[in-house]
Structure formats: structure tokens, C-alpha cells
PDB file of C-alpha atoms in Angstrom:
ATOM      1  CA  UNK B   1      -2.917  16.731 -11.650  1.00  0.00           C
ATOM      2  CA  UNK B   2      -5.743  19.279 -10.880  1.00  0.00           C
ATOM      3  CA  UNK B   3      -8.566  17.000  -9.633  1.00  0.00           C
ATOM      4  CA  UNK B   4      -8.765  13.899  -7.464  1.00  0.00           C
ATOM      5  CA  UNK B   5      -8.833  10.801  -9.685  1.00  0.00           C
ATOM      6  CA  UNK B   6      -9.599   7.307  -8.797  1.00  0.00           C
ATOM      7  CA  UNK B   7      -8.766   4.131 -10.872  1.00  0.00           C
ATOM      8  CA  UNK B   8     -10.125   1.630 -11.776  1.00  0.00           C
ATOM      9  CA  UNK B   9     -13.608   3.118 -12.261  1.00  0.00           C
ATOM     10  CA  UNK B  10     -14.974  -0.418 -11.281  1.00  0.00           C
ATOM     11  CA  UNK B  11     -13.701  -3.961 -10.788  1.00  0.00           C
ATOM     12  CA  UNK B  12     -15.241  -7.367 -10.095  1.00  0.00           C
ATOM     13  CA  UNK B  13     -13.287  -9.903  -7.866  1.00  0.00           C
ATOM     14  CA  UNK B  14     -13.849 -13.222  -6.530  1.00  0.00           C
ATOM     15  CA  UNK B  15     -14.451 -13.845  -2.815  1.00  0.00           C
ATOM     16  CA  UNK B  16     -10.881 -14.510  -1.055  1.00  0.00           C
ATOM     17  CA  UNK B  17      -9.181 -12.189  -3.816  1.00  0.00           C
ATOM     18  CA  UNK B  18      -6.904  -9.296  -2.732  1.00  0.00           C
ATOM     19  CA  UNK B  19      -7.343  -6.138  -4.634  1.00  0.00           C
ATOM     20  CA  UNK B  20      -6.284  -2.564  -4.546  1.00  0.00           C
ATOM     21  CA  UNK B  21      -7.212   0.679  -6.083  1.00  0.00           C
ATOM     22  CA  UNK B  22      -5.547   4.053  -6.419  1.00  0.00           C
ATOM     23  CA  UNK B  23      -6.313   7.720  -5.695  1.00  0.00           C
ATOM     24  CA  UNK B  24      -4.377  10.606  -7.174  1.00  0.00           C
ATOM     25  CA  UNK B  25      -4.519  14.073  -5.918  1.00  0.00           C
ATOM     26  CA  UNK B  26      -2.637  17.466  -6.402  1.00  0.00           C
ATOM     27  CA  UNK B  27       0.348  17.443  -4.030  1.00  0.00           C
ATOM     28  CA  UNK B  28       0.270  21.157  -3.613  1.00  0.00           C
ATOM     29  CA  UNK B  29      -1.773  22.528  -0.847  1.00  0.00           C
ATOM     30  CA  UNK B  30      -2.236  19.271   0.706  1.00  0.00           C
ATOM     31  CA  UNK B  31      -3.817  18.909   4.250  1.00  0.00           C
ATOM     32  CA  UNK B  32      -5.389  15.220   4.308  1.00  0.00           C
ATOM     33  CA  UNK B  33      -6.694  12.477   2.202  1.00  0.00           C
ATOM     34  CA  UNK B  34      -9.771  10.742   3.342  1.00  0.00           C
ATOM     35  CA  UNK B  35     -11.029   7.256   2.380  1.00  0.00           C
ATOM     36  CA  UNK B  36     -14.711   6.512   2.557  1.00  0.00           C
ATOM     37  CA  UNK B  37     -16.732   3.146   1.652  1.00  0.00           C
ATOM     38  CA  UNK B  38     -20.424   4.022   0.411  1.00  0.00           C
ATOM     39  CA  UNK B  39     -22.891   1.165   0.246  1.00  0.00           C
ATOM     40  CA  UNK B  40     -26.123   1.795  -1.667  1.00  0.00           C
ATOM     41  CA  UNK B  41     -28.890   3.395   0.213  1.00  0.00           C
ATOM     42  CA  UNK B  42     -26.331   4.027   3.193  1.00  0.00           C
ATOM     43  CA  UNK B  43     -24.170   6.806   4.454  1.00  0.00           C
ATOM     44  CA  UNK B  44     -20.672   6.992   3.302  1.00  0.00           C
ATOM     45  CA  UNK B  45     -18.687   5.300   6.094  1.00  0.00           C
ATOM     46  CA  UNK B  46     -15.353   6.974   6.938  1.00  0.00           C
ATOM     47  CA  UNK B  47     -12.280   4.380   6.842  1.00  0.00           C
ATOM     48  CA  UNK B  48      -9.261   6.542   7.180  1.00  0.00           C
ATOM     49  CA  UNK B  49      -7.972   9.935   7.493  1.00  0.00           C
ATOM     50  CA  UNK B  50      -4.170  10.319   6.415  1.00  0.00           C
ATOM     51  CA  UNK B  51      -2.006  13.377   6.653  1.00  0.00           C
ATOM     52  CA  UNK B  52       1.574  12.440   6.770  1.00  0.00           C
ATOM     53  CA  UNK B  53       3.591  11.278   4.009  1.00  0.00           C
ATOM     54  CA  UNK B  54       4.477   7.523   4.212  1.00  0.00           C
ATOM     55  CA  UNK B  55       1.576   6.958   6.494  1.00  0.00           C
ATOM     56  CA  UNK B  56       0.010   3.543   6.505  1.00  0.00           C
ATOM     57  CA  UNK B  57      -3.236   3.037   8.302  1.00  0.00           C
ATOM     58  CA  UNK B  58      -5.073  -0.520   8.746  1.00  0.00           C
ATOM     59  CA  UNK B  59      -8.701  -1.444   9.731  1.00  0.00           C
ATOM     60  CA  UNK B  60      -9.282  -5.185   9.852  1.00  0.00           C
ATOM     61  CA  UNK B  61      -8.432  -6.446   6.091  1.00  0.00           C
ATOM     62  CA  UNK B  62      -8.348  -2.933   4.701  1.00  0.00           C
ATOM     63  CA  UNK B  63      -5.397  -0.910   4.748  1.00  0.00           C
ATOM     64  CA  UNK B  64      -4.158   2.409   2.989  1.00  0.00           C
ATOM     65  CA  UNK B  65      -0.753   4.089   2.174  1.00  0.00           C
ATOM     66  CA  UNK B  66      -0.094   7.683   1.376  1.00  0.00           C
ATOM     67  CA  UNK B  67       2.477   9.546  -0.768  1.00  0.00           C
ATOM     68  CA  UNK B  68       2.068  13.194  -0.501  1.00  0.00           C
ATOM     69  CA  UNK B  69       5.058  14.199  -2.613  1.00  0.00           C
ATOM     70  CA  UNK B  70       3.991  12.582  -5.681  1.00  0.00           C
ATOM     71  CA  UNK B  71       0.074  12.842  -4.767  1.00  0.00           C
ATOM     72  CA  UNK B  72      -1.226   9.303  -4.676  1.00  0.00           C
ATOM     73  CA  UNK B  73      -2.764   6.857  -1.934  1.00  0.00           C
ATOM     74  CA  UNK B  74      -3.266   3.173  -2.300  1.00  0.00           C
ATOM     75  CA  UNK B  75      -6.338   1.093  -0.745  1.00  0.00           C
ATOM     76  CA  UNK B  76      -5.664  -2.435  -0.285  1.00  0.00           C
ATOM     77  CA  UNK B  77      -8.203  -5.091   0.655  1.00  0.00           C
ATOM     78  CA  UNK B  78      -6.999  -8.493   1.595  1.00  0.00           C
ATOM     79  CA  UNK B  79      -9.221 -11.676   1.246  1.00  0.00           C
ATOM     80  CA  UNK B  80     -12.204  -9.819  -0.217  1.00  0.00           C
ATOM     81  CA  UNK B  81     -15.736 -10.739   1.007  1.00  0.00           C
ATOM     82  CA  UNK B  82     -19.121 -10.173  -0.455  1.00  0.00           C
ATOM     83  CA  UNK B  83     -19.944  -7.673   2.093  1.00  0.00           C
ATOM     84  CA  UNK B  84     -16.793  -5.501   1.020  1.00  0.00           C
ATOM     85  CA  UNK B  85     -18.952  -4.795  -2.201  1.00  0.00           C
ATOM     86  CA  UNK B  86     -19.403  -0.948  -2.144  1.00  0.00           C
ATOM     87  CA  UNK B  87     -18.033   2.052  -3.956  1.00  0.00           C
ATOM     88  CA  UNK B  88     -14.785   3.464  -2.283  1.00  0.00           C
ATOM     89  CA  UNK B  89     -14.318   7.284  -2.328  1.00  0.00           C
ATOM     90  CA  UNK B  90     -11.271   9.111  -1.811  1.00  0.00           C
ATOM     91  CA  UNK B  91     -11.319  12.942  -1.023  1.00  0.00           C
ATOM     92  CA  UNK B  92      -8.415  15.384  -0.714  1.00  0.00           C
ATOM     93  CA  UNK B  93      -8.632  18.330   1.750  1.00  0.00           C
ATOM     94  CA  UNK B  94      -6.823  21.367   0.402  1.00  0.00           C
ATOM     95  CA  UNK B  95      -7.087  20.349  -3.414  1.00  0.00           C
ATOM     96  CA  UNK B  96     -10.032  22.949  -3.687  1.00  0.00           C
ATOM     97  CA  UNK B  97      -7.712  25.709  -2.526  1.00  0.00           C
ATOM     98  CA  UNK B  98      -9.104  25.617   1.041  1.00  0.00           C
ATOM     99  CA  UNK B  99      -8.259  23.732   4.258  1.00  0.00           C
ATOM    100  CA  UNK B 100     -11.771  22.703   5.112  1.00  0.00           C
ATOM    101  CA  UNK B 101     -13.803  21.280   1.957  1.00  0.00           C
ATOM    102  CA  UNK B 102     -13.249  17.933   0.567  1.00  0.00           C
ATOM    103  CA  UNK B 103     -12.550  17.306  -3.223  1.00  0.00           C
ATOM    104  CA  UNK B 104     -13.777  13.805  -4.073  1.00  0.00           C
ATOM    105  CA  UNK B 105     -12.921  11.514  -6.946  1.00  0.00           C
ATOM    106  CA  UNK B 106     -15.587   9.707  -8.659  1.00  0.00           C
ATOM    107  CA  UNK B 107     -14.933   6.436  -6.800  1.00  0.00           C
ATOM    108  CA  UNK B 108     -14.170   2.824  -7.476  1.00  0.00           C
ATOM    109  CA  UNK B 109     -16.987   0.441  -7.500  1.00  0.00           C
ATOM    110  CA  UNK B 110     -16.009  -2.990  -6.117  1.00  0.00           C
ATOM    111  CA  UNK B 111     -18.290  -6.102  -6.529  1.00  0.00           C
ATOM    112  CA  UNK B 112     -16.991  -9.256  -4.775  1.00  0.00           C
ATOM    113  CA  UNK B 113     -18.715 -12.269  -6.160  1.00  0.00           C
ATOM    114  CA  UNK B 114     -19.212 -15.347  -3.782  1.00  0.00           C
TER     115      UNK B 114
ATOM    116  CA  UNK G   1     -25.009   7.539  19.453  1.00  0.00           C
ATOM    117  CA  UNK G   2     -27.265   8.971  16.635  1.00  0.00           C
ATOM    118  CA  UNK G   3     -25.549   9.803  13.361  1.00  0.00           C
ATOM    119  CA  UNK G   4     -26.262  12.453  10.872  1.00  0.00           C
ATOM    120  CA  UNK G   5     -29.938  12.243   9.668  1.00  0.00           C
ATOM    121  CA  UNK G   6     -31.403  13.563   6.514  1.00  0.00           C
ATOM    122  CA  UNK G   7     -34.960  13.968   5.220  1.00  0.00           C
ATOM    123  CA  UNK G   8     -36.819  13.201   3.054  1.00  0.00           C
ATOM    124  CA  UNK G   9     -34.839  10.070   1.803  1.00  0.00           C
ATOM    125  CA  UNK G  10     -36.305  10.435  -1.490  1.00  0.00           C
ATOM    126  CA  UNK G  11     -38.127  13.341  -3.186  1.00  0.00           C
ATOM    127  CA  UNK G  12     -39.798  13.601  -6.614  1.00  0.00           C
ATOM    128  CA  UNK G  13     -40.898  16.926  -7.708  1.00  0.00           C
ATOM    129  CA  UNK G  14     -41.912  18.397 -10.909  1.00  0.00           C
ATOM    130  CA  UNK G  15     -39.845  21.097 -12.753  1.00  0.00           C
ATOM    131  CA  UNK G  16     -40.277  24.389 -11.465  1.00  0.00           C
ATOM    132  CA  UNK G  17     -41.387  23.588  -7.832  1.00  0.00           C
ATOM    133  CA  UNK G  18     -39.361  24.572  -4.787  1.00  0.00           C
ATOM    134  CA  UNK G  19     -38.033  21.784  -2.496  1.00  0.00           C
ATOM    135  CA  UNK G  20     -36.360  21.798   0.965  1.00  0.00           C
ATOM    136  CA  UNK G  21     -33.866  19.347   2.109  1.00  0.00           C
ATOM    137  CA  UNK G  22     -33.301  18.929   5.861  1.00  0.00           C
ATOM    138  CA  UNK G  23     -30.131  17.799   7.819  1.00  0.00           C
ATOM    139  CA  UNK G  24     -29.663  16.923  11.402  1.00  0.00           C
ATOM    140  CA  UNK G  25     -26.068  16.762  12.263  1.00  0.00           C
ATOM    141  CA  UNK G  26     -24.524  14.978  15.047  1.00  0.00           C
ATOM    142  CA  UNK G  27     -24.944  16.708  18.392  1.00  0.00           C
ATOM    143  CA  UNK G  28     -22.101  19.007  19.171  1.00  0.00           C
ATOM    144  CA  UNK G  29     -20.619  19.235  15.699  1.00  0.00           C
ATOM    145  CA  UNK G  30     -20.216  22.689  14.777  1.00  0.00           C
ATOM    146  CA  UNK G  31     -19.217  22.260  11.160  1.00  0.00           C
ATOM    147  CA  UNK G  32     -21.670  21.315   8.676  1.00  0.00           C
ATOM    148  CA  UNK G  33     -21.360  20.536   5.075  1.00  0.00           C
ATOM    149  CA  UNK G  34     -23.607  19.962   1.974  1.00  0.00           C
ATOM    150  CA  UNK G  35     -22.515  18.152  -1.038  1.00  0.00           C
ATOM    151  CA  UNK G  36     -24.284  16.556  -3.999  1.00  0.00           C
ATOM    152  CA  UNK G  37     -23.602  13.735  -6.496  1.00  0.00           C
ATOM    153  CA  UNK G  38     -25.106  14.132 -10.000  1.00  0.00           C
ATOM    154  CA  UNK G  39     -25.249  10.997 -12.337  1.00  0.00           C
ATOM    155  CA  UNK G  40     -21.680  10.022 -13.284  1.00  0.00           C
ATOM    156  CA  UNK G  41     -20.047  12.626 -11.259  1.00  0.00           C
ATOM    157  CA  UNK G  42     -18.166  12.552  -7.923  1.00  0.00           C
ATOM    158  CA  UNK G  43     -19.426  14.074  -4.669  1.00  0.00           C
ATOM    159  CA  UNK G  44     -19.339  18.015  -5.277  1.00  0.00           C
ATOM    160  CA  UNK G  45     -18.979  20.623  -2.478  1.00  0.00           C
ATOM    161  CA  UNK G  46     -21.834  22.901  -2.178  1.00  0.00           C
ATOM    162  CA  UNK G  47     -21.728  24.951   1.077  1.00  0.00           C
ATOM    163  CA  UNK G  48     -19.873  24.978   4.507  1.00  0.00           C
ATOM    164  CA  UNK G  49     -21.194  26.220   7.742  1.00  0.00           C
ATOM    165  CA  UNK G  50     -19.447  26.949  10.876  1.00  0.00           C
ATOM    166  CA  UNK G  51     -21.968  27.363  13.567  1.00  0.00           C
ATOM    167  CA  UNK G  52     -24.764  29.350  11.803  1.00  0.00           C
ATOM    168  CA  UNK G  53     -22.465  31.089   9.614  1.00  0.00           C
ATOM    169  CA  UNK G  54     -21.638  30.016   6.104  1.00  0.00           C
ATOM    170  CA  UNK G  55     -18.287  31.309   5.225  1.00  0.00           C
ATOM    171  CA  UNK G  56     -18.024  29.342   2.045  1.00  0.00           C
ATOM    172  CA  UNK G  57     -21.035  29.320  -0.289  1.00  0.00           C
ATOM    173  CA  UNK G  58     -18.906  29.009  -3.482  1.00  0.00           C
ATOM    174  CA  UNK G  59     -20.173  25.522  -4.546  1.00  0.00           C
ATOM    175  CA  UNK G  60     -24.027  26.612  -4.739  1.00  0.00           C
ATOM    176  CA  UNK G  61     -24.606  26.235  -8.496  1.00  0.00           C
ATOM    177  CA  UNK G  62     -27.065  29.106  -9.015  1.00  0.00           C
ATOM    178  CA  UNK G  63     -28.989  31.669  -6.890  1.00  0.00           C
ATOM    179  CA  UNK G  64     -31.914  29.268  -6.790  1.00  0.00           C
ATOM    180  CA  UNK G  65     -29.945  27.308  -4.173  1.00  0.00           C
ATOM    181  CA  UNK G  66     -29.887  28.574  -0.625  1.00  0.00           C
ATOM    182  CA  UNK G  67     -29.099  27.133   2.733  1.00  0.00           C
ATOM    183  CA  UNK G  68     -29.460  28.061   6.224  1.00  0.00           C
ATOM    184  CA  UNK G  69     -28.449  26.720   9.744  1.00  0.00           C
ATOM    185  CA  UNK G  70     -30.417  27.537  12.886  1.00  0.00           C
ATOM    186  CA  UNK G  71     -29.245  26.929  16.451  1.00  0.00           C
ATOM    187  CA  UNK G  72     -25.943  25.610  15.282  1.00  0.00           C
ATOM    188  CA  UNK G  73     -27.939  22.475  14.585  1.00  0.00           C
ATOM    189  CA  UNK G  74     -30.442  21.745  11.795  1.00  0.00           C
ATOM    190  CA  UNK G  75     -29.775  22.951   8.294  1.00  0.00           C
ATOM    191  CA  UNK G  76     -31.995  23.314   5.342  1.00  0.00           C
ATOM    192  CA  UNK G  77     -31.077  23.272   1.695  1.00  0.00           C
ATOM    193  CA  UNK G  78     -33.562  24.952  -0.386  1.00  0.00           C
ATOM    194  CA  UNK G  79     -33.766  24.665  -4.346  1.00  0.00           C
ATOM    195  CA  UNK G  80     -36.420  27.181  -6.006  1.00  0.00           C
ATOM    196  CA  UNK G  81     -37.811  26.630  -9.293  1.00  0.00           C
ATOM    197  CA  UNK G  82     -36.300  23.175  -9.555  1.00  0.00           C
ATOM    198  CA  UNK G  83     -34.695  22.115 -12.908  1.00  0.00           C
ATOM    199  CA  UNK G  84     -33.988  18.658 -14.320  1.00  0.00           C
ATOM    200  CA  UNK G  85     -30.352  19.091 -13.919  1.00  0.00           C
ATOM    201  CA  UNK G  86     -30.888  19.588 -10.135  1.00  0.00           C
ATOM    202  CA  UNK G  87     -31.438  15.817  -9.893  1.00  0.00           C
ATOM    203  CA  UNK G  88     -28.937  14.258  -7.701  1.00  0.00           C
ATOM    204  CA  UNK G  89     -28.170  12.779  -4.330  1.00  0.00           C
ATOM    205  CA  UNK G  90     -27.675  15.356  -1.745  1.00  0.00           C
ATOM    206  CA  UNK G  91     -25.529  14.584   1.035  1.00  0.00           C
ATOM    207  CA  UNK G  92     -24.928  16.534   4.419  1.00  0.00           C
ATOM    208  CA  UNK G  93     -21.938  15.723   6.678  1.00  0.00           C
ATOM    209  CA  UNK G  94     -21.030  17.134  10.073  1.00  0.00           C
ATOM    210  CA  UNK G  95     -17.637  17.449  11.927  1.00  0.00           C
ATOM    211  CA  UNK G  96     -16.456  17.815  15.485  1.00  0.00           C
ATOM    212  CA  UNK G  97     -14.947  21.122  16.326  1.00  0.00           C
ATOM    213  CA  UNK G  98     -11.546  20.007  15.999  1.00  0.00           C
ATOM    214  CA  UNK G  99      -9.229  20.482  13.205  1.00  0.00           C
ATOM    215  CA  UNK G 100     -10.118  20.676   9.484  1.00  0.00           C
ATOM    216  CA  UNK G 101      -8.399  17.246   8.919  1.00  0.00           C
ATOM    217  CA  UNK G 102     -10.994  15.395  11.200  1.00  0.00           C
ATOM    218  CA  UNK G 103     -13.465  13.103   9.853  1.00  0.00           C
ATOM    219  CA  UNK G 104     -16.511  14.316   8.143  1.00  0.00           C
ATOM    220  CA  UNK G 105     -19.551  12.098   9.062  1.00  0.00           C
ATOM    221  CA  UNK G 106     -22.130  11.642   6.418  1.00  0.00           C
ATOM    222  CA  UNK G 107     -25.868  11.244   6.500  1.00  0.00           C
ATOM    223  CA  UNK G 108     -27.649   8.760   4.068  1.00  0.00           C
ATOM    224  CA  UNK G 109     -28.556  11.553   1.668  1.00  0.00           C
ATOM    225  CA  UNK G 110     -31.840  12.586  -0.043  1.00  0.00           C
ATOM    226  CA  UNK G 111     -32.260  11.411  -3.719  1.00  0.00           C
ATOM    227  CA  UNK G 112     -34.092  14.344  -5.603  1.00  0.00           C
ATOM    228  CA  UNK G 113     -35.551  13.579  -8.973  1.00  0.00           C
ATOM    229  CA  UNK G 114     -36.976  16.489 -10.871  1.00  0.00           C
ATOM    230  CA  UNK G 115     -39.303  15.507 -13.630  1.00  0.00           C
TER     231      UNK G 115
END
């Protein structure tokens, strides 16, 4: 994998459903993996910064895991709510050959229907 | 506390005109980044400032793009002779002077439309 890739590109779920999406990134030159939530017309909001293989982080109903050896991270949302509707971005630090600039995926657009 | 602010929030310009985009980072944040998101693309790195210096300008797409930062604070991104392919959302982010793995805090962006 040369770029940061996210899947699915978009998904629609019903309120109360649990969901997850995937971020794949180059496992070489890895420094950190960032997750952001970006709502329309707002600033991207930082969710997690993950650095260690096997790391798991949780913030309310949202959690994330990290596998640096195989180059993937999963983001989970438990009991989705309409306010969770947003684009979820992941970004790898190091993929661009430097240890300071983030390389972003194209995002997963989540729509939660009431 | 105040977050990263950007102005204008929207800018519509004619092809060939120059535009200037402004970023006010969080106070005390020494690292500042510019990114842009073109239609259908992910966020793309443009330039990185550490203080007033730009050690990495490699993401600037052409010599029509330039950026500066003064007083270790406000940054401006200037696009000369705008082209339609410059239409995008331009985002600024700043980071506390800790490690590079620390969180980058983003502004709300400037949506640039070149007619």
C-alpha cells in the first residue's frame, strides 16, 4: 500500500446501529495514525492519535484499534446517532516520507438516519 | 479557548485574479500547516511552517502558490493568477510545540471557487 485508503467511501445506517470503517496505510516509516471527524461547514475535529501497535482508544461511543505491522486501523461507532453523521478521516504520519506531515485518506461519509 | 480561525470562509474569484487566504493559529502553536481538498480528493499537504520558517514547501502545486508566516503567528497563503483547478477547500492546522505525533488542530477552511 502506497497511499492511505479508507473504506467504505460512504454508508448509511439507521439510528441505533453499530458500524465500523477501515483505514489502510503504509506500514513502513510509520509514526502515528490520526482519526478526525469532519462535519459540513465545521473544522475537522480530532478524535484519536494512535502510535503503538495493538493500541485501542475510546471516546464515548467511538473507539479505534491500530495494527501497525499490517497497516490498518478500524474505527467503531456503537449505537449510531444522527449527530454522528459526518465524514471520518484517517491520516498517517510518516507515509509521505516525513515525520511531520499527514497523508490523508479520502474519508468515509457516514449518514445516520433517524 | 479560541481555536484556529481562517478568513474568508468563502471566496469566489475570476480566473486570473490573485487571492489571499488567512490563517490565525492557536496561540502558542509553533507548527502550522496548510492543506487543501479538491473535489473528490483527500486532504492534500501544501506547506509546513515551524515558527516563521517553512522547511517543507514540497506540496505547493506551482510557483503561483506562496505562503508566509509572520511573528510566529498569522499565516497567509497567496495564489496568483488563479486557475479553475485551484478551486478547493483550503484548510489550515496548527500544533503545539511538542512531538510531531501530537494532534493538529484545524480551522474551518476557506472554500475557494475560481470561475
